[in-house]
Short mmCIF file of C-alpha atoms in Angstrom, two decimals:
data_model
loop_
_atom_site.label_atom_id
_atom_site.label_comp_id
_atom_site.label_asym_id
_atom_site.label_seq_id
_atom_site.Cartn_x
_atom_site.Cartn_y
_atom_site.Cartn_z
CA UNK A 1 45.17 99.41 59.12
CA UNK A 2 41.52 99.35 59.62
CA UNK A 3 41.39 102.01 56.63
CA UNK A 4 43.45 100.09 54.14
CA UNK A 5 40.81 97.16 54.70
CA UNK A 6 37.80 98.89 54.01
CA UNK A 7 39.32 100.47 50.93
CA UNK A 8 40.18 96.95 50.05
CA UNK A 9 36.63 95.88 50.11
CA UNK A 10 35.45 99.08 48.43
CA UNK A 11 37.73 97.98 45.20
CA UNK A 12 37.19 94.20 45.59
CA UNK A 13 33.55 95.08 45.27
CA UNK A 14 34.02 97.80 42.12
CA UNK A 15 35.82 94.61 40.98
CA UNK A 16 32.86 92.56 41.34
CA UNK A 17 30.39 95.06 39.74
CA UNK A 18 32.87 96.09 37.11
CA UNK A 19 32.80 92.22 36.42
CA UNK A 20 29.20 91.70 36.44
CA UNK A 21 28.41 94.63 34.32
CA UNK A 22 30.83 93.20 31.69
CA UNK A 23 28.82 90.19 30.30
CA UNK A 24 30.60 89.30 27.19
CA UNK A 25 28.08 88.61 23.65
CA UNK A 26 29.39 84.80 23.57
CA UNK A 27 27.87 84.27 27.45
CA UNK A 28 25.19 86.00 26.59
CA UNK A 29 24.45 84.18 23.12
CA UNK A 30 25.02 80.88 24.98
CA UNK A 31 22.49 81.72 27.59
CA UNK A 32 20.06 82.77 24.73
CA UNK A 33 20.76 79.50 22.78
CA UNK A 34 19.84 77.16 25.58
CA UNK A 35 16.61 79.46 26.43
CA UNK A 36 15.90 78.61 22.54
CA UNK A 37 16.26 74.96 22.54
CA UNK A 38 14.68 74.57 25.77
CA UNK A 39 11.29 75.52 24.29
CA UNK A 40 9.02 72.59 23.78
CA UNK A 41 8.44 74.12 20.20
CA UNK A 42 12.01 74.36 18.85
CA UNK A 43 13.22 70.67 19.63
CA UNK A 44 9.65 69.29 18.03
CA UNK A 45 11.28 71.24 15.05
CA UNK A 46 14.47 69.99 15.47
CA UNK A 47 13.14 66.22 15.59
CA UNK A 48 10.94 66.99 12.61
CA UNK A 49 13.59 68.34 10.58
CA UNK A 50 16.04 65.75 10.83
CA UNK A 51 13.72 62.67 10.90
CA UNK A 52 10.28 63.75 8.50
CA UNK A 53 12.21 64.58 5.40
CA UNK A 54 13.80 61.09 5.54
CA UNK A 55 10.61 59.44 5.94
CA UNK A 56 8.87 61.89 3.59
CA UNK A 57 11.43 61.57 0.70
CA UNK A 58 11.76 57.43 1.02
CA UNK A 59 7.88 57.22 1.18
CA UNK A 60 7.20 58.86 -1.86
CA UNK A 61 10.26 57.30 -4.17
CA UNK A 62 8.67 53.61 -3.39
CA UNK A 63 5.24 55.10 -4.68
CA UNK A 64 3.76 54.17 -7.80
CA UNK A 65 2.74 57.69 -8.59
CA UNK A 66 5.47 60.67 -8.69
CA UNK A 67 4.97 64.31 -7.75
CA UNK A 68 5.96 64.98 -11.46
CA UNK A 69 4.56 68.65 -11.25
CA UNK A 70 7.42 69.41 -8.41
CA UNK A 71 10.90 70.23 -10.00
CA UNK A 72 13.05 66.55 -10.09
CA UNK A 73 9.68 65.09 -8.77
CA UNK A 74 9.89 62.32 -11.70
CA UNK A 75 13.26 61.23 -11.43
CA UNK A 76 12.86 60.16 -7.39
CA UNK A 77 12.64 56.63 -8.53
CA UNK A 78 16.06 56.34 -11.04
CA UNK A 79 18.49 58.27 -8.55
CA UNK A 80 18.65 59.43 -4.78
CA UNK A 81 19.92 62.78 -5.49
CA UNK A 82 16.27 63.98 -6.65
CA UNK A 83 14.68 63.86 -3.28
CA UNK A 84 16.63 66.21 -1.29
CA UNK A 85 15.99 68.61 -4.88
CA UNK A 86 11.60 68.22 -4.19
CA UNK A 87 12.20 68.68 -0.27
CA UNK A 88 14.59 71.77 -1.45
CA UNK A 89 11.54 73.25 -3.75
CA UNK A 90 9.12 72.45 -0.71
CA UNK A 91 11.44 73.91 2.04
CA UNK A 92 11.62 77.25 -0.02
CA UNK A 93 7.91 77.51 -0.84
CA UNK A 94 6.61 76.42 2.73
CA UNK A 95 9.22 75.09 5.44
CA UNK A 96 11.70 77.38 5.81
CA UNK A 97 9.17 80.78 5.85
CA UNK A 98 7.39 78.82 8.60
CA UNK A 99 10.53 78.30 10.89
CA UNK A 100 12.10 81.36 10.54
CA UNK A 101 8.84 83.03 11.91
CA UNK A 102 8.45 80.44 14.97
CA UNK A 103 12.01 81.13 15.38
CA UNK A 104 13.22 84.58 14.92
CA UNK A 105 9.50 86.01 15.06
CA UNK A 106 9.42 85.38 18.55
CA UNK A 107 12.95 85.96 19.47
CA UNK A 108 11.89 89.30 20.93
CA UNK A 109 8.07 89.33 21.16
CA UNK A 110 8.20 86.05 23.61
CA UNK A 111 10.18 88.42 26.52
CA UNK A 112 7.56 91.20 26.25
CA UNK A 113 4.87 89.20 26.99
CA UNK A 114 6.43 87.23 29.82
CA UNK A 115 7.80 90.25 31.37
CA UNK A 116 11.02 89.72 31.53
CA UNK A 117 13.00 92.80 29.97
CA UNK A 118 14.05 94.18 33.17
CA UNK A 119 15.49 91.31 34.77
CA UNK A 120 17.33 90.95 31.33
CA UNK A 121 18.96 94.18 31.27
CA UNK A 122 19.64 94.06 35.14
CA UNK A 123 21.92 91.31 34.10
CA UNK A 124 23.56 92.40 31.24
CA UNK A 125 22.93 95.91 31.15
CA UNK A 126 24.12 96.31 27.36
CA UNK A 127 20.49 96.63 25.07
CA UNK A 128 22.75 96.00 22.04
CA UNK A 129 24.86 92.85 23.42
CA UNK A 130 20.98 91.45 24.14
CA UNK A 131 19.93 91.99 20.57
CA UNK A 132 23.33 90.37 19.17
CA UNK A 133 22.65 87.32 21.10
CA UNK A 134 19.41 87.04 20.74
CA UNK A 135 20.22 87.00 16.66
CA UNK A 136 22.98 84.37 16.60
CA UNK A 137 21.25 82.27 18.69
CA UNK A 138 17.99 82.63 16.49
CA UNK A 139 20.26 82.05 13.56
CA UNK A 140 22.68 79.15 14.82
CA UNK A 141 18.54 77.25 15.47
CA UNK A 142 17.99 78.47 11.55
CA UNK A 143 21.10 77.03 10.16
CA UNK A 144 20.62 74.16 12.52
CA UNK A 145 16.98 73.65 10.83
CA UNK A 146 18.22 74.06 7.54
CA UNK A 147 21.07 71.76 8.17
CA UNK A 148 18.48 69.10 9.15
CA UNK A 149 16.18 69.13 5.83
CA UNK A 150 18.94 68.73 4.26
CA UNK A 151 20.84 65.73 5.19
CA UNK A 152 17.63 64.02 6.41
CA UNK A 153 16.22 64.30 2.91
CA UNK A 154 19.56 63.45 1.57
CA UNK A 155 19.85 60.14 3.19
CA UNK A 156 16.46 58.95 2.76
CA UNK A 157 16.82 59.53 -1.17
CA UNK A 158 20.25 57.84 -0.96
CA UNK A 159 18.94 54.70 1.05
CA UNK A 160 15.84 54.25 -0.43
CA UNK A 161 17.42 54.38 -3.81
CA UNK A 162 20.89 54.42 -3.90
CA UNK A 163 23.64 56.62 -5.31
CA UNK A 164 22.61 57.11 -9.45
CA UNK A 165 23.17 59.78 -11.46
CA UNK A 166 20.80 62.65 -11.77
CA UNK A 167 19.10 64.13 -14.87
CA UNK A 168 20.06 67.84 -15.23
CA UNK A 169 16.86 70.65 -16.12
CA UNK A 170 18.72 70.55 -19.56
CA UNK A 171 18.31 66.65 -20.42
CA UNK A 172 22.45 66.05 -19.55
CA UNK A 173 23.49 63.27 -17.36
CA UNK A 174 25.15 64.40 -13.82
CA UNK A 175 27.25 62.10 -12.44
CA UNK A 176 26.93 60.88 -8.71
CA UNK A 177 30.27 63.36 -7.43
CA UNK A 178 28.75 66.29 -9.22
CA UNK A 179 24.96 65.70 -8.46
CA UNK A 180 26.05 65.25 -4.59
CA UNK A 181 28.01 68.84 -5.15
CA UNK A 182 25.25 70.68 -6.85
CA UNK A 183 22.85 69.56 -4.48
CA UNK A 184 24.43 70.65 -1.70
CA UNK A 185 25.96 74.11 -3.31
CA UNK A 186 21.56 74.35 -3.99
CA UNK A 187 21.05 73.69 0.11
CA UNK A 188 23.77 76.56 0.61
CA UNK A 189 22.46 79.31 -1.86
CA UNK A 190 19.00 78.75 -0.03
CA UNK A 191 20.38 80.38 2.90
CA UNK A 192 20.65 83.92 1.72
CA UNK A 193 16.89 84.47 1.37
CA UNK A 194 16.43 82.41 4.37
CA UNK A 195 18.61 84.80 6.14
CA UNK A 196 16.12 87.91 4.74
CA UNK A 197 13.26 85.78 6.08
CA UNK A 198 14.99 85.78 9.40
CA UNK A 199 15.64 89.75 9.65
CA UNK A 200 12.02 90.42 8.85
CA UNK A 201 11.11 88.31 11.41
CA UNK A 202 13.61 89.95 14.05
CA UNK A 203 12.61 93.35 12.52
CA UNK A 204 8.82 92.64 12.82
CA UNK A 205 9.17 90.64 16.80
CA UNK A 206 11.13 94.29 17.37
CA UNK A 207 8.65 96.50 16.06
CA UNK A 208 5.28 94.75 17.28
CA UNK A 209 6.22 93.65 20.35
CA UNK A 210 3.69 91.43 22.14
CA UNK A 211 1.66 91.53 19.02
CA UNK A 212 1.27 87.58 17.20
CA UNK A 213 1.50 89.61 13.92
CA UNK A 214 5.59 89.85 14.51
CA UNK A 215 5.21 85.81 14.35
CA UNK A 216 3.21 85.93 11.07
CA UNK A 217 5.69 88.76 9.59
CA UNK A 218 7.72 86.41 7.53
CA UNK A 219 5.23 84.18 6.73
CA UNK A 220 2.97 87.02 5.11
CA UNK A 221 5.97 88.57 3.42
CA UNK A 222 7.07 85.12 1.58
CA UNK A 223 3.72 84.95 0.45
CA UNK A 224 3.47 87.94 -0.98
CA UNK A 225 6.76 87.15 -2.78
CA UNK A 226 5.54 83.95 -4.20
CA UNK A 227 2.57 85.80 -5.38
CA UNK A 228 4.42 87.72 -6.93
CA UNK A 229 6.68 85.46 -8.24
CA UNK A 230 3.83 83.41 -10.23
CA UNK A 231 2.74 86.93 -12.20
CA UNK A 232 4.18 87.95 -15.32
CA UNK A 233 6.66 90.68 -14.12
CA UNK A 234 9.39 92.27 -15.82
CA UNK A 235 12.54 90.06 -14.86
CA UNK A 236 13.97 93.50 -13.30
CA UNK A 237 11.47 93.46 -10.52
CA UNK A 238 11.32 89.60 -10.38
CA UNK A 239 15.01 89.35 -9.45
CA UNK A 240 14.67 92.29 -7.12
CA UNK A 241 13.03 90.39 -4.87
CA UNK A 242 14.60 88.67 -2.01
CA UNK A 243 12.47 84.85 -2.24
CA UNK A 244 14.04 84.89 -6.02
CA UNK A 245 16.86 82.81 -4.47
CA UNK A 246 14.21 80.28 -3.43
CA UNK A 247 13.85 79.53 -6.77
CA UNK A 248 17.18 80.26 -8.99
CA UNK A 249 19.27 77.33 -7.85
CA UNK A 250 17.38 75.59 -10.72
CA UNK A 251 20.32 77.39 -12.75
CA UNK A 252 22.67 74.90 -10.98
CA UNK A 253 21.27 71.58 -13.15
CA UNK A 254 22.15 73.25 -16.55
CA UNK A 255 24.94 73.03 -18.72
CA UNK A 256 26.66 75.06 -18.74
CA UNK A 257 24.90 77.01 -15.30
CA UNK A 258 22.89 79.90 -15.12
CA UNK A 259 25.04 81.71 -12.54
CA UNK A 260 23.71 85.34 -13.27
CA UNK A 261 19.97 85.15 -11.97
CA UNK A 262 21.69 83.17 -8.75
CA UNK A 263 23.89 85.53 -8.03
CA UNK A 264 21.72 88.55 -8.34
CA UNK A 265 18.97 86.93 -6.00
CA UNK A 266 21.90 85.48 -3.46
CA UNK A 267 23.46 89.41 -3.44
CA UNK A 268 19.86 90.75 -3.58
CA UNK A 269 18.96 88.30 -0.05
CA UNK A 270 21.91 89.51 1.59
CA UNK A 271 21.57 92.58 1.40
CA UNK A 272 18.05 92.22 2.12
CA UNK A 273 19.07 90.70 5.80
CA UNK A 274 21.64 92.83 6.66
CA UNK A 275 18.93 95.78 5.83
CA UNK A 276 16.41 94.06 8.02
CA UNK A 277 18.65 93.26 10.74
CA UNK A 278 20.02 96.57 11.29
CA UNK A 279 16.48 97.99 11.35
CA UNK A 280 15.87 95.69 13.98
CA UNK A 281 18.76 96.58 15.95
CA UNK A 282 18.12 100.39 15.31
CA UNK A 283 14.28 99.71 17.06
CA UNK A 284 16.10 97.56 19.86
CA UNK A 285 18.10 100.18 20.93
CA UNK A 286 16.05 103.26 20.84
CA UNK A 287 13.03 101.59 22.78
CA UNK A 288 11.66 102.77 26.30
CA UNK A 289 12.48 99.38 28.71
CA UNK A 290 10.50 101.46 31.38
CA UNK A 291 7.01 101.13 29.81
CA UNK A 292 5.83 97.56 31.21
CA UNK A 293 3.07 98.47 28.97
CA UNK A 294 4.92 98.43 25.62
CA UNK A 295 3.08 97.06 22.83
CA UNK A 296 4.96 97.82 19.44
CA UNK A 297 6.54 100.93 18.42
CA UNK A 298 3.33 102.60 16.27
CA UNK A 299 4.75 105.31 14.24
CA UNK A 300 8.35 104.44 14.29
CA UNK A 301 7.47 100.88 13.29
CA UNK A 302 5.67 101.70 10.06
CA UNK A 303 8.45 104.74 9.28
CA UNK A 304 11.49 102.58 10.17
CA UNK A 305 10.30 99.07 9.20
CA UNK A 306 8.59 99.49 6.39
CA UNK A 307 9.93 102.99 4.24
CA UNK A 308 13.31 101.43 4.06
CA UNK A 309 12.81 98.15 2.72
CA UNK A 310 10.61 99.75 -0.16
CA UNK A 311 13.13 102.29 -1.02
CA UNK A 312 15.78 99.00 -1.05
CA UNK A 313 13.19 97.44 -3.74
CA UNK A 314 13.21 100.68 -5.54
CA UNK A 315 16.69 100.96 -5.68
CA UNK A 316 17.05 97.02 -6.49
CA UNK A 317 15.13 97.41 -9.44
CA UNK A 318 16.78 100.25 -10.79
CA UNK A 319 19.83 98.65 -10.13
CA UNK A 320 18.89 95.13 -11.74
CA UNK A 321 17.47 96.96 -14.95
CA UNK A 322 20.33 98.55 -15.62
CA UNK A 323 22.89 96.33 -15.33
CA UNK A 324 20.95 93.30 -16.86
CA UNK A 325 20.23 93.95 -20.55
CA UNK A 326 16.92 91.55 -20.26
CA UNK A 327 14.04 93.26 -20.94
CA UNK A 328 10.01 92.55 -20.16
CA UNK A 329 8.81 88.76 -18.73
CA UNK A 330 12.89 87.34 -20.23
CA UNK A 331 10.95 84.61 -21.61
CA UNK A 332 11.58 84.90 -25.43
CA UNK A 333 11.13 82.66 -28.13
CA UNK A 334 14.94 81.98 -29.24
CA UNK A 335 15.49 81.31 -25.74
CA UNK A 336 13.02 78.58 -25.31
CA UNK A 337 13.59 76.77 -28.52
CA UNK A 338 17.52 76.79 -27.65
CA UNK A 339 16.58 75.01 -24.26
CA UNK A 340 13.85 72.55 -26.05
CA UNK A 341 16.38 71.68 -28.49
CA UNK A 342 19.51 71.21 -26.29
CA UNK A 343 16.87 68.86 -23.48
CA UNK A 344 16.08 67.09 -26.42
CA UNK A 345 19.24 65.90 -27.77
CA UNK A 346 20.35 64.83 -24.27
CA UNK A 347 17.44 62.76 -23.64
CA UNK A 348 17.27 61.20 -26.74
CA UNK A 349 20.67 59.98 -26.20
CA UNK A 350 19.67 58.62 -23.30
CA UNK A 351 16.53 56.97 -24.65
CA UNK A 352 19.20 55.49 -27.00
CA UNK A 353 20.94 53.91 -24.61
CA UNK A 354 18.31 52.63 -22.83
CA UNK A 355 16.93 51.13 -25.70
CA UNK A 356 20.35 49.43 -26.73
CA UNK A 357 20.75 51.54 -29.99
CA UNK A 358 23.65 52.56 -31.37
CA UNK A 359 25.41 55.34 -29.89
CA UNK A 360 25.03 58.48 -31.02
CA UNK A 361 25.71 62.74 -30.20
CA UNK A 362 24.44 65.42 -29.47
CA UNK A 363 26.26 67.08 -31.91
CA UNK A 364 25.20 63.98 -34.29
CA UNK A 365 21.92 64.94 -33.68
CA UNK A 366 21.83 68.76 -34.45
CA UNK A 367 18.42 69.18 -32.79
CA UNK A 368 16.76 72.16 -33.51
CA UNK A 369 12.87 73.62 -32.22
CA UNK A 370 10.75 75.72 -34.05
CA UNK A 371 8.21 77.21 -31.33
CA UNK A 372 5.21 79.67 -31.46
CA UNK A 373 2.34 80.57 -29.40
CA UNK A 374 -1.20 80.63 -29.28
CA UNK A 375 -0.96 78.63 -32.49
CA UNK A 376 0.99 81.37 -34.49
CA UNK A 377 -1.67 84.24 -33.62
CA UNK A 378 -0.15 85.46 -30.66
CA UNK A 379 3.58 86.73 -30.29
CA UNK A 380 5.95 84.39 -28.77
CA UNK A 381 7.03 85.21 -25.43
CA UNK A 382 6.06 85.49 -21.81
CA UNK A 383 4.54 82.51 -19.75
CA UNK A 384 1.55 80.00 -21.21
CA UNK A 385 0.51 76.80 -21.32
CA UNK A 386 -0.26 78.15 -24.75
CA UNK A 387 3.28 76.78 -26.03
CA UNK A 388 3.93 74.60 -29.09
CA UNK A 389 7.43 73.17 -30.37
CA UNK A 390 8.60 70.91 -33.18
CA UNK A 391 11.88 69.59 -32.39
CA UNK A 392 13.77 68.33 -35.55
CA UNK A 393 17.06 65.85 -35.19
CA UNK A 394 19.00 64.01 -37.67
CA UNK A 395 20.56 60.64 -37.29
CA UNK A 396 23.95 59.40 -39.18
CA UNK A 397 23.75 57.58 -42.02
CA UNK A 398 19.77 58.37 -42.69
CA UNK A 399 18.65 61.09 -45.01
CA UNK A 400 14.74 61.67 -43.81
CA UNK A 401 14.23 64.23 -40.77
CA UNK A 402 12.90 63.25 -37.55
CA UNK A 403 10.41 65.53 -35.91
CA UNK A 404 8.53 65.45 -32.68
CA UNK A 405 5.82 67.56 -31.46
CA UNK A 406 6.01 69.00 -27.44
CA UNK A 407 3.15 70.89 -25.99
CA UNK A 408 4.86 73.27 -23.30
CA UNK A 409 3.53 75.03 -20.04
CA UNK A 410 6.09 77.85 -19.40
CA UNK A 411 5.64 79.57 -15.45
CA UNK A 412 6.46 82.90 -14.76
CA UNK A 413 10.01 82.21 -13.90
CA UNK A 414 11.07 80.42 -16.59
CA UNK A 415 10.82 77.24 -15.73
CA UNK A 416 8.98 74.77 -18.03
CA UNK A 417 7.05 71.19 -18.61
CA UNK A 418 6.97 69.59 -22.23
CA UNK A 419 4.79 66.90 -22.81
CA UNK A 420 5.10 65.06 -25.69
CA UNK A 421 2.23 64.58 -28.35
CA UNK A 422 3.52 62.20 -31.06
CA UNK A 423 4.90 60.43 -32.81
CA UNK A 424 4.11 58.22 -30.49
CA UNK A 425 7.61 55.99 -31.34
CA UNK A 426 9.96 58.70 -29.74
CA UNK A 427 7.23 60.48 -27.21
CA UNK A 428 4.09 58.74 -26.99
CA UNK A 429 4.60 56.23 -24.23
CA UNK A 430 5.14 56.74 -21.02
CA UNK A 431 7.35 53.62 -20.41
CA UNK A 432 9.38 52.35 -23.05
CA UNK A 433 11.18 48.49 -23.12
CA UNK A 434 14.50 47.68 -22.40
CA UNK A 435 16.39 44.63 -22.45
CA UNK A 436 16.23 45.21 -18.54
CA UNK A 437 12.21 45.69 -18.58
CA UNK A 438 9.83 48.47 -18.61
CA UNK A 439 11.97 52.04 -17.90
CA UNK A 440 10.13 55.44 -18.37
CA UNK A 441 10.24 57.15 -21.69
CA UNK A 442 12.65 60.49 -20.54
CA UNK A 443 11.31 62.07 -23.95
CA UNK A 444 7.82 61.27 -23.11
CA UNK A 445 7.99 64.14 -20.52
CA UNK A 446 10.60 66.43 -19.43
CA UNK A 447 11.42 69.84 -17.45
CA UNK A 448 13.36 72.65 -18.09
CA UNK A 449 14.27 76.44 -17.81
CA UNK A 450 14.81 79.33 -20.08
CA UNK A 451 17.09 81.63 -18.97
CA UNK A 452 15.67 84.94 -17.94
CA UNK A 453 18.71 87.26 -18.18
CA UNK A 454 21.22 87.06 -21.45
CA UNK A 455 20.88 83.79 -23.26
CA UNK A 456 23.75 81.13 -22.10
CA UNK A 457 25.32 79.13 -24.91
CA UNK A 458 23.98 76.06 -24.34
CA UNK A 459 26.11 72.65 -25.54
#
């Protein structure tokens, strides 16, 4: 008797034990989660994401003066849909760099210096269950973030002034339904280099330990990307890198879209995280817990962390160069007088309409642009502000030729601003009357984006 009771309480405590030693990931992730939110610093974020966009966006659209060098930036006051588009351009640039490091660049680096590894692992005695949850909770706060830009931007746009349609980067009307989808199919693609920003900052919080340079990691790295991004690089190596996605939604607002660079930088991000991430993990798992001392992992850190990721950009641009049959800057001449000419026809229709005209097409139209560079002495591609075009268009039932001169700043990536310079009937004015009042001349001003890869036909 007295033997079967003590070998009763010898297996009811295994139980126990066995039972404690088994913490499952979703315990420990939800543990993890509420150790995240409680921070003082993560709900400030959280407020500030889902309530300074709103303010931020419906601010600027009742302003007199538009951020007209920020992508959509002039259109804020005709249509809602255009806010949520600058806050997208500023969240890529500056926002979402700067969470991810507060976030997941201190996911690991904030229990080394409070001490608290062992008392971790005494409860759930798995190193790589810790480092699972310790990434989906950094992530569900990212997404969460993320989430918050969006829709807070979204409704202050739509509120402040209202549900329009939304000018595409190729002059074509979007309607409400298909704005609203693009924008948010733009919010999603956004999260693939987000998620690379988030596994350098786990792999860097890993690998530097108590160090603050883990928490500037991803901050560092997107700025040497946007760097980057602003030279004249061959399009190989500019869609290699990961903070490309920041950037290639643009494709989105064309018609028809330019899918291929936005699916090479999405792929290219991905694979970037999961990279990143399982370097991180690989650190996790192979450090010493027993040094209280631990302060980064020196020589492993620099062979581990950093070899692999440039061997992934080697590969990446190999890879891209090949399979893309774009060669040098992918700015070329053909390309930006097909995207002048194809902007021009669909603003002039609008203009048209505005101006109570009769209707006419694109196809009416036939615009055409003859461009060159440096005034005809230099050859005519790569970026500038050196950029002339003469856009030609016919109307029905009039025999003379109608020209108009555009003076064009092309970036680095493609993107460009023509300003018009005469005649000053079709471009010369920034605001043009209506039977409604004073509207803003669309052709007085516009944005738009050459294609890097494979030229798109454009309709």
């Amino acid at each position: 008797m007295t033997a079967t009771t003590v070998d009763d309480r010898v297996n009811d405590r295994a139980a126990v034990a066995s039972r404690a030693a088994r913490v499952s990931v979703s315990r420990c992730y939800r543990f993890e989660l509420v150790k995240l939110v409680s921070q003082w610093r993560i709900r400030l974020l959280v407020l500030a994401c889902w309530i300074a966009p709103a303010l931020f966006v419906a601010a600027v659209s009742e302003q007199s003066t538009l951020p007209t060098d920020t992508l959509f930036g002039r259109w804020m006051h005709a249509t809602g849909w255009a806010g949520p588009l600058v806050m997208l351009g500023f969240a890529g640039t500056w926002a979402l760099p700067l969470l991810t490091s507060v976030v997941a660049g201190d996911v690991f680096a904030s229990e080394d210096r409070l001490g608290t590894w062992r008392h971790l692992l005494v409860a759930v005695r798995s190193p790589r269950r810790i480092f699972s949850a310790k990434a989906l909770a950094s992530l569900t706060v990212i997404l969460l973030l993320v989430a918050g830009l969006a829709c807070s931007s979204t409704a202050g746009g739509l509120v402040t002034v209202g549900n329009q349609p939304l000018v595409g980067l190729d002059g074509h009307l979007l309607a409400p339904a298909d704005a609203a989808g693009k924008v948010l199919l733009a919010w999603v693609c956004v999260l693939a280099p987000t998620l690379a920003l988030a596994g350098i900052g786990l792999l860097g919080s890993v690998a530097l330990g108590r160090s603050p340079m883990g928490l500037l990691i991803p901050v560092l790295v997107a700025l040497a990307m946007q760097l980057a991004q602003m030279l004249p690089l061959p399009v190989a190596v500019r869609l290699a890198l990961p903070s490309y996605a920041f950037i290639a939604w643009n494709g989105l607002f064309t018609g028809p879209a330019q899918l291929g660079p936005l699916l090479i930088g999405v792929a290219v991000s991905l694979v970037w995280a999961a990279l990143t991430t399982s370097l991180a993990c690989l650190l996790f798992l192979r450090r010493d817990f027993t040094n209280l001392s631990y302060d980064g992992s020196g020589r492993r850190a620099i062979t581990t962390g950093l070899l692999p990721p440039a061997g992934l950009l080697a590969l990446t641009v190999t890879v891209v160069a090949v399979a893309t049959p774009s060669v040098g800057s992918g700015i070329q001449q053909n390309k930006v007088q097909r995207s002048v000419a194809t902007a021009f026809a669909h603003l002039y229709r609008l203009q048209t309409e505005q101006l109570n005209r009769p209707a006419v097409t694109e196809a009416q139209l036939r615009a055409t642009a003859v461009c060159n560079k440096g005034a005809g002495h230099l050859a005519p591609e790569g970026p500038g502000n050196d950029w002339r075009c003469v856009v030609s268009w016919h109307l029905p039932g009039v025999e003379a030729t109608g020209q108009a001169v555009y003076q064009l700043d092309v970036t680095a990536d493609g993107r460009f601003v023509a300003d018009g310079d005469g005649p000053k009937e079709v471009n010369g004015y920034f605001l043009v009357r209506t039977p409604a009042g004073d509207a803003p001349n669309p052709l007085w001003q516009f944005d738009g984006n050459a294609e890097l890869l494979a030229t798109t036909p454009k309709g």
